[in-house]
Amino acid sequence: LAGRQTEGFVESIFDLMELDLPVPDHSTVSRRVRKLNIVIPVMPRTEGMHLVADSTGVKVYGEGEWKTRIHGVGKRRTWRKLHLGVNQATGEIVTAVVTTNDVSDDQVFADLLDGVEGEITQVSGDGAYDKHKCYEKASQLGAKTTIPPRKNAVIWQHGNCQGTPHPRDENLRRIRICGRKKWKRESGYHRRSLSETTMFRLKVIFGGKLRRRKFDNQAVELFIQCAILNRMIQTGKPKSYKIEI
């Protein structure tokens, strides 16, 4: 909700509960929201995780889609990028980073992985993460890397080199043998689409547009949305366990 809407919403709740409590005005909330430390709730797990990484743009201000299609993009149209790490088994957002729209995906890949608690067994991402530093970070964590090499890719570390084969080179060799489509099925790359599903949910539920004007406040707003979405996922999932018959 926007600031004034939030203020009125809280006032109505207090009235229904017959509580005589003061409600801070929307400007006070706007100034203090950047100091909030948002912890994204995640269900506990006992085994390694397959993390899928991706990013999406969230509009800050600018023209609507109709005006853009008819008259083109204006000068004041701008976005924030929300980089997400999603647990492919549960669909939860386990890590998130907010940047300006001029920051590439590979630049925050290490920050995404550092924000994950527990073991990561596999990391999947699109071609934007096909960079040396992304493979190095995943290797440091002992995670299998499932990132499609670009179509004109060449081997980074040839077979006559000493040391273990580079994971990107192994993926590229397999693609040359069986084709890109089969490699994606074998490696579990298609599970990466779950991150796009998560981003779609986020935009449909919360509108895909930020209401705050300062960057720190915008980041907190997006983290709150991620936390709420995780709560929705956790509430809707049944608790299942094995029983003896």
XYZ file of C-alpha atoms in Angstrom:
245
model
C 0.000 0.000 0.000
C 1.014 3.603 -0.479
C 1.851 5.727 2.564
C -1.531 7.369 3.106
C -3.344 4.105 2.375
C -1.219 2.298 4.954
C -1.951 4.972 7.535
C -5.699 4.710 6.963
C -5.591 0.909 6.923
C -3.872 0.740 10.318
C -6.299 3.290 11.761
C -9.264 1.186 10.621
C -7.754 -1.947 12.193
C -7.246 -0.141 15.503
C -10.853 1.098 15.360
C -12.159 -2.428 14.767
C -10.064 -3.719 17.672
C -11.183 -0.770 19.834
C -7.589 0.161 20.567
C -6.752 3.716 21.545
C -3.289 3.810 19.982
C -1.641 6.545 17.926
C -0.907 5.823 14.273
C 2.236 7.418 12.814
C 1.596 9.589 9.786
C 2.702 8.408 6.369
C 5.667 10.794 6.168
C 7.136 9.402 9.400
C 6.768 5.849 8.125
C 8.392 6.826 4.828
C 11.421 8.289 6.609
C 11.907 5.323 8.918
C 11.179 2.444 6.554
C 14.760 2.343 5.263
C 15.968 1.385 8.748
C 13.907 -1.799 8.787
C 15.890 -5.026 8.767
C 13.762 -7.399 6.707
C 14.438 -11.115 7.134
C 12.933 -13.230 4.357
C 11.342 -16.276 6.044
C 12.457 -19.627 4.648
C 11.320 -23.105 5.614
C 14.058 -25.165 7.294
C 15.694 -27.853 5.183
C 17.933 -30.800 5.919
C 19.532 -31.326 2.518
C 21.315 -29.362 -0.180
C 19.437 -26.959 -2.396
C 19.184 -26.384 -6.133
C 19.241 -22.590 -6.426
C 17.901 -20.891 -9.555
C 18.988 -17.296 -10.139
C 17.445 -14.585 -12.273
C 16.496 -10.914 -12.209
C 13.559 -8.734 -13.172
C 12.874 -5.040 -13.549
C 10.434 -3.196 -11.303
C 9.186 0.182 -12.500
C 9.799 3.221 -10.318
C 8.133 5.871 -12.427
C 7.386 6.474 -16.075
C 4.664 6.212 -18.657
C 2.214 3.355 -18.885
C 2.485 0.542 -21.389
C -0.048 2.069 -23.802
C 1.709 5.431 -24.027
C 5.057 3.674 -24.450
C 3.768 1.530 -27.302
C 2.223 4.462 -29.166
C 4.746 7.260 -28.538
C 7.908 5.457 -27.446
C 9.868 5.488 -24.209
C 10.199 8.814 -22.403
C 13.309 10.182 -20.732
C 12.051 9.735 -17.174
C 11.259 6.046 -17.442
C 13.443 4.097 -15.009
C 13.546 0.785 -13.166
C 15.089 -1.060 -10.262
C 16.458 -4.559 -10.721
C 15.452 -7.273 -8.296
C 17.889 -10.194 -8.355
C 16.410 -13.369 -6.896
C 17.663 -16.756 -5.782
C 14.812 -19.275 -5.655
C 14.743 -22.748 -4.136
C 13.557 -24.921 -7.018
C 12.069 -27.511 -4.659
C 9.775 -25.138 -2.747
C 9.530 -22.026 -4.931
C 10.630 -19.841 -2.018
C 12.822 -16.792 -2.416
C 15.885 -17.581 -0.314
C 18.017 -14.575 -1.247
C 17.426 -11.214 -2.916
C 19.490 -8.203 -3.973
C 18.176 -4.857 -5.257
C 20.249 -2.718 -7.629
C 19.831 0.052 -10.156
C 19.008 -0.896 -13.733
C 22.603 -0.478 -14.942
C 23.966 -3.373 -12.848
C 24.342 -6.657 -14.729
C 23.287 -10.022 -13.332
C 26.805 -11.428 -13.068
C 27.904 -8.499 -10.882
C 25.614 -9.556 -8.024
C 25.871 -13.333 -8.475
C 28.341 -13.679 -5.604
C 26.131 -11.574 -3.319
C 23.155 -13.806 -4.109
C 25.035 -16.951 -3.158
C 26.488 -15.354 -0.024
C 22.950 -14.620 1.140
C 21.984 -18.309 1.207
C 22.202 -20.228 4.470
C 23.013 -23.905 4.200
C 24.416 -26.097 1.461
C 23.931 -25.350 -2.234
C 24.312 -28.415 -4.440
C 23.431 -26.851 -7.801
C 23.114 -23.357 -9.243
C 21.181 -22.656 -12.446
C 20.996 -19.405 -14.370
C 20.644 -18.067 -17.885
C 23.429 -16.963 -20.213
C 23.888 -13.667 -18.366
C 25.826 -15.596 -15.701
C 28.226 -17.177 -18.214
C 31.247 -15.426 -16.723
C 34.455 -16.639 -15.065
C 33.622 -15.094 -11.698
C 30.234 -16.821 -11.540
C 31.763 -20.258 -12.072
C 34.503 -19.503 -9.567
C 32.004 -18.492 -6.888
C 29.897 -21.616 -7.421
C 33.012 -23.809 -7.328
C 34.060 -22.276 -4.012
C 30.761 -23.461 -2.548
C 31.075 -26.898 -4.132
C 27.940 -26.402 -6.231
C 27.279 -27.837 -9.669
C 26.873 -25.035 -12.205
C 24.143 -25.230 -14.845
C 24.616 -22.170 -17.036
C 24.278 -22.472 -20.831
C 27.414 -21.277 -22.646
C 26.827 -18.756 -25.409
C 26.390 -20.177 -28.909
C 29.849 -19.088 -30.084
C 31.526 -20.317 -26.887
C 35.007 -21.817 -26.932
C 36.790 -24.065 -24.465
C 38.379 -22.120 -21.613
C 40.665 -24.860 -20.329
C 41.826 -27.437 -22.864
C 42.365 -31.102 -22.111
C 46.158 -30.884 -22.090
C 46.037 -28.453 -19.151
C 46.791 -29.724 -15.692
C 44.063 -29.722 -13.081
C 40.415 -30.685 -12.987
C 38.255 -29.890 -16.035
C 36.374 -26.609 -15.898
C 32.606 -27.143 -15.353
C 31.751 -24.773 -18.207
C 33.969 -26.742 -20.577
C 32.293 -29.976 -19.499
C 28.882 -28.452 -20.244
C 30.097 -27.197 -23.611
C 31.538 -30.577 -24.591
C 28.290 -32.304 -23.668
C 26.302 -29.771 -25.700
C 28.507 -30.441 -28.723
C 27.843 -34.176 -28.378
C 24.106 -34.316 -27.692
C 22.819 -30.839 -28.517
C 21.675 -27.945 -26.363
C 18.094 -29.158 -25.952
C 19.061 -32.572 -24.574
C 21.713 -31.043 -22.318
C 19.104 -28.787 -20.745
C 16.911 -31.793 -19.960
C 19.792 -33.852 -18.575
C 21.228 -31.091 -16.408
C 17.940 -29.893 -14.925
C 18.347 -26.463 -16.499
C 14.626 -26.171 -17.208
C 14.014 -25.890 -13.458
C 15.324 -22.346 -13.886
C 11.899 -21.358 -15.192
C 10.662 -21.504 -11.590
C 12.442 -18.214 -10.944
C 10.397 -16.628 -13.728
C 7.246 -18.069 -12.160
C 8.210 -16.486 -8.847
C 8.805 -13.109 -10.484
C 5.432 -13.370 -12.236
C 3.707 -14.023 -8.893
C 5.496 -11.077 -7.330
C 4.391 -8.655 -10.039
C 0.811 -9.918 -10.257
C 0.265 -9.738 -6.491
C 2.086 -6.459 -5.788
C 1.645 -4.654 -9.090
C 5.215 -4.573 -10.392
C 5.667 -0.910 -9.457
C 7.439 0.768 -6.546
C 5.802 3.513 -4.508
C 8.860 4.779 -2.639
C 11.145 7.377 -4.198
C 14.457 6.815 -2.398
C 16.572 3.805 -3.297
C 16.988 2.461 0.260
C 13.234 2.630 0.811
C 12.621 0.917 -2.520
C 14.918 -1.942 -1.525
C 13.056 -2.418 1.765
C 9.737 -2.338 -0.097
C 10.886 -5.151 -2.393
C 12.261 -7.212 0.498
C 8.897 -6.896 2.258
C 7.172 -8.156 -0.881
C 9.534 -11.146 -1.015
C 8.847 -11.936 2.646
C 5.069 -11.753 2.147
C 5.231 -13.975 -0.935
C 7.208 -16.594 0.999
C 4.609 -16.545 3.777
C 1.901 -17.150 1.191
C 3.829 -20.100 -0.240
C 4.475 -21.576 3.193
C 0.850 -21.188 4.247
C -0.457 -22.833 1.084
C 1.880 -25.829 1.105
C 0.750 -28.926 3.042
C 3.033 -30.467 5.642
C 3.711 -33.969 4.332
C 5.696 -36.759 5.939
C 6.116 -40.501 5.573
C 4.121 -42.910 7.707
C 4.288 -46.640 8.153
C 1.314 -48.620 6.892
